[in-house]
Tab-separated table of C-alpha atoms and ligand atoms in Angstrom:
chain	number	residue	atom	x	y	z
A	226	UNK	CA	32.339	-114.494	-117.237
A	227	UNK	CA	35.913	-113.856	-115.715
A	228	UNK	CA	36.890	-110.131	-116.026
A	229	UNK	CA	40.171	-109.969	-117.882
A	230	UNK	CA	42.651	-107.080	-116.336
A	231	UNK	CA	42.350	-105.300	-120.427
A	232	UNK	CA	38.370	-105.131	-119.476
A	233	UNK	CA	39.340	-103.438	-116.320
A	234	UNK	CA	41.918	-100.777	-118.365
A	235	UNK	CA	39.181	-99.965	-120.684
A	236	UNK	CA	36.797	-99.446	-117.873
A	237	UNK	CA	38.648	-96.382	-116.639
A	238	UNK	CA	36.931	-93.636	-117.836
A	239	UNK	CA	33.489	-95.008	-116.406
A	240	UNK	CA	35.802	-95.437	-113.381
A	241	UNK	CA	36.853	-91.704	-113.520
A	242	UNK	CA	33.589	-90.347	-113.993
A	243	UNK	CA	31.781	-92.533	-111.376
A	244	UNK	CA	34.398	-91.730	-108.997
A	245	UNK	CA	34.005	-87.985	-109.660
A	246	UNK	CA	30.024	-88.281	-108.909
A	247	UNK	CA	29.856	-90.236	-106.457
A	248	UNK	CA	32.394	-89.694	-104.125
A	249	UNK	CA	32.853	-86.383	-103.038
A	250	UNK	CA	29.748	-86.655	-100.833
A	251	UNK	CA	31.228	-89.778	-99.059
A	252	UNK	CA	34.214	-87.304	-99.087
A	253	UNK	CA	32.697	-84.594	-97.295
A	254	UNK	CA	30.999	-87.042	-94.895
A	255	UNK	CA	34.429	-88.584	-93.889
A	256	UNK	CA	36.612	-85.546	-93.353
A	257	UNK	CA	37.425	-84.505	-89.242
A	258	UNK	CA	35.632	-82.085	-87.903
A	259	UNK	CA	38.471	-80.015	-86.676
A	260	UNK	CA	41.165	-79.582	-88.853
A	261	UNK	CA	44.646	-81.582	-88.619
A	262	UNK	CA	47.798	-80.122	-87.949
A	263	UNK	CA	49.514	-83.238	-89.320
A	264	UNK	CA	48.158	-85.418	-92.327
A	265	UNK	CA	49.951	-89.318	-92.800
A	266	UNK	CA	49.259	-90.957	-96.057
A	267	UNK	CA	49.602	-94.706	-95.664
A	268	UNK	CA	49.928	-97.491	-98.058
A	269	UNK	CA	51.775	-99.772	-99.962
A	270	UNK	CA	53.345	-101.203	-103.225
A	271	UNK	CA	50.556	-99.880	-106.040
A	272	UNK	CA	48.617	-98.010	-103.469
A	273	UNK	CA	51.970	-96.201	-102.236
A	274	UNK	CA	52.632	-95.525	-105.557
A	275	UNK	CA	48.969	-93.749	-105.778
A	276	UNK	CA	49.644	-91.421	-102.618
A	277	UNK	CA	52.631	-90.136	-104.591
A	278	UNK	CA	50.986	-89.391	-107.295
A	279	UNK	CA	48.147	-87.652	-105.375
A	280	UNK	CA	50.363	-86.402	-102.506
A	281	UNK	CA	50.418	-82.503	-104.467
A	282	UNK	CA	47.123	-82.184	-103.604
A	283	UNK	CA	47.995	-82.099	-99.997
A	284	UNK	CA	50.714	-79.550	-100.154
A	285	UNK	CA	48.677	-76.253	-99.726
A	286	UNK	CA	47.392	-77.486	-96.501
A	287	UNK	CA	48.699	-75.404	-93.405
A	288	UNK	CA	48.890	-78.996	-91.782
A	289	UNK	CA	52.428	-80.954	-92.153
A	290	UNK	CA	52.399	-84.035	-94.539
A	291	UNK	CA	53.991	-87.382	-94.247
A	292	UNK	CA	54.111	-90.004	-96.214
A	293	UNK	CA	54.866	-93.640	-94.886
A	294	UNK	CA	54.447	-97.394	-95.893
A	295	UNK	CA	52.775	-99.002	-93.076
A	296	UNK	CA	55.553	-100.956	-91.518
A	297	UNK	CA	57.626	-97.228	-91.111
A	298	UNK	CA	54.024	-95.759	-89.652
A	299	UNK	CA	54.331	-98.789	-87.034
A	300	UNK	CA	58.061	-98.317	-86.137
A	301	UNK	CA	58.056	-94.428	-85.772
A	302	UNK	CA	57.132	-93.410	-82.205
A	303	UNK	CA	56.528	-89.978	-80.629
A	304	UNK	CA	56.015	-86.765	-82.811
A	305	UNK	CA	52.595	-87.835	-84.825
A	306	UNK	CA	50.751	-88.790	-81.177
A	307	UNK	CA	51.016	-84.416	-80.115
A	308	UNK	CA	49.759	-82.839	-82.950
A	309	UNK	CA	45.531	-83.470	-84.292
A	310	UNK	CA	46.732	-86.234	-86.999
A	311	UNK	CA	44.790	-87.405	-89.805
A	312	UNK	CA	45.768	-90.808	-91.148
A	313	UNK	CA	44.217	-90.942	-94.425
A	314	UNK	CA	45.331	-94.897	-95.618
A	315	UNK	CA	44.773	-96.005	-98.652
A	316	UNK	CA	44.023	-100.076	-99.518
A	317	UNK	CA	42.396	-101.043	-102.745
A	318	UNK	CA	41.761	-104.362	-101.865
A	319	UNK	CA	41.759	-103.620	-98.009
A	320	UNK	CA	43.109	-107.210	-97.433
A	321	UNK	CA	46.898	-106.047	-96.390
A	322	UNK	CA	47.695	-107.035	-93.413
A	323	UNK	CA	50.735	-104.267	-92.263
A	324	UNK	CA	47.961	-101.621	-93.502
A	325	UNK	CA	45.205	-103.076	-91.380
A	326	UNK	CA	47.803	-103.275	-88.177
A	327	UNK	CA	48.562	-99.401	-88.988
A	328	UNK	CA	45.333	-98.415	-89.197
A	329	UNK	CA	44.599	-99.968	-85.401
A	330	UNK	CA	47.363	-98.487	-84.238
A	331	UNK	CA	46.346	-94.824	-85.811
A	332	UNK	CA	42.864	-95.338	-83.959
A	333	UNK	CA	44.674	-96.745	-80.977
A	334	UNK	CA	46.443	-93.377	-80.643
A	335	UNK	CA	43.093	-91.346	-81.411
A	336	UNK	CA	43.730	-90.296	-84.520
A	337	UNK	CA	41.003	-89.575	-87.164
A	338	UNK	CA	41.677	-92.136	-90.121
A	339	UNK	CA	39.715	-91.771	-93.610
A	340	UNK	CA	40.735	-95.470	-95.109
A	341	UNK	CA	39.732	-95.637	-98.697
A	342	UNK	CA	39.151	-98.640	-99.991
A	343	UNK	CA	37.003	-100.916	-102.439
A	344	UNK	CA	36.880	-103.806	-99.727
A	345	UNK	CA	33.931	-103.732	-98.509
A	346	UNK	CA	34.007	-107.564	-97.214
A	347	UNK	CA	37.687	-106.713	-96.009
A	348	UNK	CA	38.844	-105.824	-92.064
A	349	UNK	CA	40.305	-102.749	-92.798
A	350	UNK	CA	36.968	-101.149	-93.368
A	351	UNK	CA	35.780	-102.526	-90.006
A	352	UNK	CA	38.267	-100.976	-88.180
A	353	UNK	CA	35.899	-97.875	-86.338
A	354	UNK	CA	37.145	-95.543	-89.401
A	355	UNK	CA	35.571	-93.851	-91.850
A	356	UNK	CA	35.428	-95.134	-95.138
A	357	UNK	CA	35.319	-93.876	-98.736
A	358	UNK	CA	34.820	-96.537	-101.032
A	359	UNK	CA	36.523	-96.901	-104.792
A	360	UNK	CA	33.898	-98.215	-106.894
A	361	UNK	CA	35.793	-100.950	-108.452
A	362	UNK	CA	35.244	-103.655	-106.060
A	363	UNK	CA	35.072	-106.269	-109.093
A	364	UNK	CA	38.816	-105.795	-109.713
A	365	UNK	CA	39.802	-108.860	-108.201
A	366	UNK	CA	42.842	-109.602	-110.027
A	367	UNK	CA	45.966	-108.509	-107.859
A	368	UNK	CA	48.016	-106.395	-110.385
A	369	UNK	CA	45.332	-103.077	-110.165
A	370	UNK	CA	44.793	-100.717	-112.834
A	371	UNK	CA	41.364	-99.126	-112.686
A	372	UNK	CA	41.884	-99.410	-108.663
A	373	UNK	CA	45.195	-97.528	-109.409
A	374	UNK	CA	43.183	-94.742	-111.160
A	375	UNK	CA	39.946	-94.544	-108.531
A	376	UNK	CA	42.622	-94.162	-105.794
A	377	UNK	CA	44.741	-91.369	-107.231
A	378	UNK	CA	41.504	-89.314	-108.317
A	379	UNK	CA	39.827	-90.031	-104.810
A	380	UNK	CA	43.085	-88.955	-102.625
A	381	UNK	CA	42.910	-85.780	-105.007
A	382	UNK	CA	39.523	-85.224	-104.482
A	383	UNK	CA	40.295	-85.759	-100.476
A	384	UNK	CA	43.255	-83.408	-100.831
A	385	UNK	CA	41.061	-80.680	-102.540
A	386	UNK	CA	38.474	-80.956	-99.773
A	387	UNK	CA	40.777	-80.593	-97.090
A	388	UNK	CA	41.714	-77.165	-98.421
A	389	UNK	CA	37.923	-76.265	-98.786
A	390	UNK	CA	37.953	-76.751	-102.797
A	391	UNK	CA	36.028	-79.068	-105.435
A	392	UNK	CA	37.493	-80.866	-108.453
A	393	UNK	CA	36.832	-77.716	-111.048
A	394	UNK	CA	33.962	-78.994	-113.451
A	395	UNK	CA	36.192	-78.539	-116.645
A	396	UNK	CA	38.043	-81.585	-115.057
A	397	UNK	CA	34.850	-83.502	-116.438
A	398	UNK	CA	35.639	-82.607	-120.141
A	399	UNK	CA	39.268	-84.958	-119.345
A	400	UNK	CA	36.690	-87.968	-119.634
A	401	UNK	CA	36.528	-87.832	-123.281
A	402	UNK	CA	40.179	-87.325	-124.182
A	403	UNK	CA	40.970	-90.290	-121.207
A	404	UNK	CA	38.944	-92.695	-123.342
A	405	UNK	CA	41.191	-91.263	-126.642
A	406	UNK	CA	43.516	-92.228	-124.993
A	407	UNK	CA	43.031	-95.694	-123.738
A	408	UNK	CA	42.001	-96.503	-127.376
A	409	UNK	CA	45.220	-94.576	-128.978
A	410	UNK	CA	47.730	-96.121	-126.180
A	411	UNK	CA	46.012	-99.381	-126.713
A	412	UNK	CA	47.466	-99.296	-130.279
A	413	UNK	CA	50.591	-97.965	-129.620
A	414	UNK	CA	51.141	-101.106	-127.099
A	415	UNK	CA	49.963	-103.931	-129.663
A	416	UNK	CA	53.141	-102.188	-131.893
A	417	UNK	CA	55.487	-101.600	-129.434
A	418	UNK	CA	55.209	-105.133	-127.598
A	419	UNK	CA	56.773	-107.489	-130.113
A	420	UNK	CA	60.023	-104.586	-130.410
A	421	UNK	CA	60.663	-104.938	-126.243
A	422	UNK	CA	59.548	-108.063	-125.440
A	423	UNK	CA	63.085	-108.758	-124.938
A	424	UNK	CA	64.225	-105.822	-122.847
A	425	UNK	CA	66.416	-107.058	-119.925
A	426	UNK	CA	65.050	-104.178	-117.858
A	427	UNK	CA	62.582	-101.383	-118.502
A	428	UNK	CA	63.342	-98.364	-116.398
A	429	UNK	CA	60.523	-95.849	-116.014
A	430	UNK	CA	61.584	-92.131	-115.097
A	431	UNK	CA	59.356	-89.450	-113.955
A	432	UNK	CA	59.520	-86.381	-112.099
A	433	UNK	CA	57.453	-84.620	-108.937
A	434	UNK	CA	53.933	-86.269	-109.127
A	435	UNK	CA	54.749	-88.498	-112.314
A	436	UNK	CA	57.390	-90.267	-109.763
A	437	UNK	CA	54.478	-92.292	-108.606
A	438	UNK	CA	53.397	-92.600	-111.981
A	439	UNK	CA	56.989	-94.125	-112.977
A	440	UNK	CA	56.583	-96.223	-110.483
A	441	UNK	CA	53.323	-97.440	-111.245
A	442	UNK	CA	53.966	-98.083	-114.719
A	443	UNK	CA	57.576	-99.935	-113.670
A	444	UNK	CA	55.041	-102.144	-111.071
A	445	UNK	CA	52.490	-102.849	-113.744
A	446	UNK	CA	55.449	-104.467	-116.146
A	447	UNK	CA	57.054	-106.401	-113.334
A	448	UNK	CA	54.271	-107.882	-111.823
A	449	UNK	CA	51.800	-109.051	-115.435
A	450	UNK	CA	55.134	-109.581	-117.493
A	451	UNK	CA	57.795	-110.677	-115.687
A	452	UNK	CA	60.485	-108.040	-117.110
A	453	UNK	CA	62.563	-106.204	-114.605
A	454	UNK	CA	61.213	-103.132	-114.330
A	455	UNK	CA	61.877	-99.839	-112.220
A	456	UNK	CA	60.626	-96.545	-111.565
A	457	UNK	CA	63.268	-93.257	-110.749
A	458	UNK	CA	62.956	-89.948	-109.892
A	459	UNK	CA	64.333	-88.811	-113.689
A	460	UNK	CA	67.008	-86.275	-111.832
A	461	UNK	CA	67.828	-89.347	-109.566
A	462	UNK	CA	68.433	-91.496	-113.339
A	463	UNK	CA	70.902	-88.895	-114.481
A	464	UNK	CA	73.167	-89.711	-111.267
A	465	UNK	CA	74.495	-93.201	-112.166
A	466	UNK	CA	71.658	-94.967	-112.720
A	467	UNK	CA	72.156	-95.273	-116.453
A	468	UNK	CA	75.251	-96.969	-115.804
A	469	UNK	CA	73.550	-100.244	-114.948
A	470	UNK	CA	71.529	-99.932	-118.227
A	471	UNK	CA	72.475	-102.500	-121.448
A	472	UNK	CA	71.906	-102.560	-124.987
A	473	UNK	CA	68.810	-104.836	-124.186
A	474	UNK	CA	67.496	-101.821	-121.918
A	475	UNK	CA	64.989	-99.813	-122.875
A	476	UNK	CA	63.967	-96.593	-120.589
A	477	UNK	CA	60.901	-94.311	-120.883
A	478	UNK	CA	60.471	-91.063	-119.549
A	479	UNK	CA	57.767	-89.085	-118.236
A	480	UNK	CA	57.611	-85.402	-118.835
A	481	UNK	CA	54.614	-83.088	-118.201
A	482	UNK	CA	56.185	-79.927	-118.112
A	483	UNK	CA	59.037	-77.816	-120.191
A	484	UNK	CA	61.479	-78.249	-117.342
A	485	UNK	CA	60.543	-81.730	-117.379
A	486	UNK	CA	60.950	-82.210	-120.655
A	487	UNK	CA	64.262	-80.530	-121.231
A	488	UNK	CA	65.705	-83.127	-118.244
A	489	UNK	CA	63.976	-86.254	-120.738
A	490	UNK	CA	65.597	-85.150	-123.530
A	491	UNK	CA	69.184	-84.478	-122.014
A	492	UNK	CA	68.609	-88.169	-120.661
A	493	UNK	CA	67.478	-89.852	-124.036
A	494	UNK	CA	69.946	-87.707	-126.228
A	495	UNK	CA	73.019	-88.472	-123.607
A	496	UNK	CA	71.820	-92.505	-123.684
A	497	UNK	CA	71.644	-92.614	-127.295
A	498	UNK	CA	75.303	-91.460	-127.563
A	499	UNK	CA	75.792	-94.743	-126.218
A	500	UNK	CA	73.360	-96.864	-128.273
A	501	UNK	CA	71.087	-97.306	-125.216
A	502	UNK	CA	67.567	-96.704	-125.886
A	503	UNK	CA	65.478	-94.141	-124.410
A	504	UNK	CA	62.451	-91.883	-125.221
A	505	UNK	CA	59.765	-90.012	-124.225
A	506	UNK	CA	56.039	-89.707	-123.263
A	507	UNK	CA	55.400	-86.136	-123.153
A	508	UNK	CA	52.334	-85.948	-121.661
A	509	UNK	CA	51.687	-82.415	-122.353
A	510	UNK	CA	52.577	-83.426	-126.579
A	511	UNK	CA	52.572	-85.349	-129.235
A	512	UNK	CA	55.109	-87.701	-128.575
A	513	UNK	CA	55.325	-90.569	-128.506
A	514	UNK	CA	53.870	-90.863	-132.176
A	515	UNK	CA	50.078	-92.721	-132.492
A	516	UNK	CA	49.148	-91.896	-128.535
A	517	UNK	CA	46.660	-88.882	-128.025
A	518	UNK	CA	47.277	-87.196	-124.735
A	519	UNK	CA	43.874	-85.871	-122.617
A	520	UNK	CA	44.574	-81.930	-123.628
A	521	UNK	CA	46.856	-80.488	-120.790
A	522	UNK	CA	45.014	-78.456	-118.007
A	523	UNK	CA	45.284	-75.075	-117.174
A	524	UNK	CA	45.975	-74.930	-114.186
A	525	UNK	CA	47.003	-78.258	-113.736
A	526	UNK	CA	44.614	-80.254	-111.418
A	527	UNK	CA	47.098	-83.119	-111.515
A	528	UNK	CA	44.562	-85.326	-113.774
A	529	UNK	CA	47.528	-86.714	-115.793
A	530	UNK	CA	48.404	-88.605	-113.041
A	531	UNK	CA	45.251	-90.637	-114.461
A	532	UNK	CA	46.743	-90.570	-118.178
A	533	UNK	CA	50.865	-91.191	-117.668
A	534	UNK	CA	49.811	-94.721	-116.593
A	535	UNK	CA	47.854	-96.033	-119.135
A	536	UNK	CA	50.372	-97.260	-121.853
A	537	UNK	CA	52.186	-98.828	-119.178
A	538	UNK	CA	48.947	-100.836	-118.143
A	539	UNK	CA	48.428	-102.184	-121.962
A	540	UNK	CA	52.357	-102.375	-122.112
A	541	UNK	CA	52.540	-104.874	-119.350
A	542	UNK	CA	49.090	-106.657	-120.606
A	543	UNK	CA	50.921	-107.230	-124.061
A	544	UNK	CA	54.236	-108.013	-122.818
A	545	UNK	CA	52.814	-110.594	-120.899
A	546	UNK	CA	51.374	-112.088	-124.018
A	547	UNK	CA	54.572	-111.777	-125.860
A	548	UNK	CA	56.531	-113.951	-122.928
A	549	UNK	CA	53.516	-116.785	-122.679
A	550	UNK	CA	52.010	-115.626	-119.553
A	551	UNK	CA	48.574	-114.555	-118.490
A	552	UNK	CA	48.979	-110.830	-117.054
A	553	UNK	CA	46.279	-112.154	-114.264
A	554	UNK	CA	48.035	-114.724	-112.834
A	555	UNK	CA	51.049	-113.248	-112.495
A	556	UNK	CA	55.106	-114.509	-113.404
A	557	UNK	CA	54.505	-116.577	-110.347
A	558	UNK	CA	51.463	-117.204	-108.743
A	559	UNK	CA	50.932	-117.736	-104.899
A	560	UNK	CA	53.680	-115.573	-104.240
A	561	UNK	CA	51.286	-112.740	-102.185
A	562	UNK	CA	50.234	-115.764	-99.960
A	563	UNK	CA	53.881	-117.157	-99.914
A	564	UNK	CA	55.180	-113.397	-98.786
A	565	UNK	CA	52.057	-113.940	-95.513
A	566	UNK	CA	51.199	-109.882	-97.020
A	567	UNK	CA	47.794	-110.277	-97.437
A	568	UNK	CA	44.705	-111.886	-95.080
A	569	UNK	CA	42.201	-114.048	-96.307
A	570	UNK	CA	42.359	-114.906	-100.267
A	571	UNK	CA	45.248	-113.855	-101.524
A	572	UNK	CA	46.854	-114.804	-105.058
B	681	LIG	O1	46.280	-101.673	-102.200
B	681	LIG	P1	46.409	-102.943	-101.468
B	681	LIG	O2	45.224	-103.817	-101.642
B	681	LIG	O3	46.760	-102.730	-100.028
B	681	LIG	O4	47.579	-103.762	-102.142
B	681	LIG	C1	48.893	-103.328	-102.193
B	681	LIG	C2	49.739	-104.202	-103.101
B	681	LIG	O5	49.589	-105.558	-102.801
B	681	LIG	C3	49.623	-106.356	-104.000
B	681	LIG	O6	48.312	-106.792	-104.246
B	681	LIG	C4	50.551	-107.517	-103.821
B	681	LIG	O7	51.778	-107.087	-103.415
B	681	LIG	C5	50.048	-105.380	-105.086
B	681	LIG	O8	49.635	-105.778	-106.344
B	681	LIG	C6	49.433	-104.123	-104.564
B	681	LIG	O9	50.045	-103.058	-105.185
């Protein structure tokens, strides 16, 4: 039986909870021995999108961080070949081809490189590295969601191990409120489809680590549905962005904090003078009505990076519906093969 991408979405709290038993060990197995003055996260499109997301983790290590797509790892000369670099690159289907060159090119240098990855047929994983693999390897389809979710929780639990700490075991009691919320986000979705089926554009705004998560949810609509779709930093939005907005826009922003949320609601409140519309998933609330957040953590271990995403995954499932296409296939298949981004089978 083929897997349908809303199998995969529903799968994610296995997905979390397999991930957070099975992998530190592979974790611990994979990390230098010495430890890096300079850490490079690689990757691209929804895997790029993942890094950010995770890329707070990182922070409290006394090494510097960078964060490139591969094609700006492969241009930059000098400064990362002194210092003991880490390349840590992330490919869920390990099949792209600028992340396999940058990954030869780390080793060529002698850098340690952790490539995590859930292809274990692919060539990046062959590439004298270690290897920490997602366990998702049947998510074939191209547009990722539970691969999305196994990468940001393994580059978090990567992060954390770097600075000689574990994933606190509270984080386990998330599982149950993550499958709430799958259920609760997967009603809101069935609703809200038919209302912005017909958005020209849906602009996704998020702040500090929900910036990958905009962006995620802004890739997930483009590439199942079709709709222009974009992801902004939400202080970046309030700087002319809304501008290029129309009545047929619709714009949803992220907020997991009170700062956060006080910049969502000057945004919505300022586009509704205008008869634009705007509003909010506060991800640390109720709104917006019908989804059940995972209860906020305290202190934050960054887990809503797994939850900001999800009514964006059924959004862009049901959109696709709404506009006659199948979310798997894409608005226009053979395109990855077409763009020469991806080796072997690509859709
Ligand atoms: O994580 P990977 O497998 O390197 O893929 C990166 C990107 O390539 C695509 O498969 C096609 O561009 C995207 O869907 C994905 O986000």
């Amino acid at each position: 039986m083929t897997m349908k991408i809303s199998d995969f979405i529903a799968q994610q709290p296995a997905t979390v909870e397999k991930v957070l038993s099975d992998l530190p060990l592979q974790i611990e197995a994979a990390l230098p021995e010495s430890e890096p003055e300079r850490v490079i996260l690689i990757g691209t499109g929804s895997s790029m999108n993942a890094l950010l997301a995770a890329s707070d983790s990182f922070s409290g290590l006394p090494a510097e961080l960078a964060l490139r797509s591969p094609l700006t790892f492969l241009a930059e000369t000098g400064e990362r070949r002194v210092a003991k670099s880490l390349a840590i690159v992330l490919s869920q289907s390990g099949n792209s081809s600028d992340t396999i060159a940058a990954t030869k090119q780390a080793r060529k240098e002698g850098m340690d490189v952790i490539v995590v990855t859930a292809g274990r047929e692919a060539p990046l994983a062959a590439c004298d590295v270690k290897v920490v693999w997602l366990p998702v390897e049947d998510e074939t389809v191209g547009p990722k969601t539970k691969g999305y979710t196994a990468s940001v929780l393994a580059l978090r639990l990567i992060g954390m191990a770097l600075s000689g700490k574990t994933m606190p075991t509270a984080a386990r009691g998330f599982v149950e409120g993550y499958a709430q919320l799958i259920e609760t986000a997967r009603i809101w979705s069935t609703n809200m489809a038919p209302k912005l089926a017909g958005a020209d554009v849906i602009a996704v705004l998020g702040q500090g680590r929900h910036y990958g998560s905009a962006l995620e949810g802004s890739l997930k609509v483009a590439e199942m549905a079709g709709i222009p779709s974009f992801g902004l930093e939400t202080e970046e939005a309030s700087h002319g962005r809304l501008h290029g907005l129309t009545k047929k826009s619709v714009t949803i922003a992220l907020a997991s904090n009170a700062d956060e949320l006080d910049l969502a609601r000057r945004v919505v409140a300022a586009m509704a003078h205008y008869g634009l519309t705007g509003f909010i998933f506060d991800l640390t609330g109720k709104e917006p009505e019908g989804i059940v957040w995972p209860a906020s953590e305290e202190p934050t271990t960054g887990l809503d990076t797994l939850s900001a995403v999800v009514p964006f995954q059924w959004l862009a499932v049901d959109l696709a519906a709404e506009r006659g296409l199948v979310p798997e296939d894409m608005p226009y298949p053979g395109m990855t093969k077409r763009l020469g981004i991806k080796v072997g089978e690509a859709v």
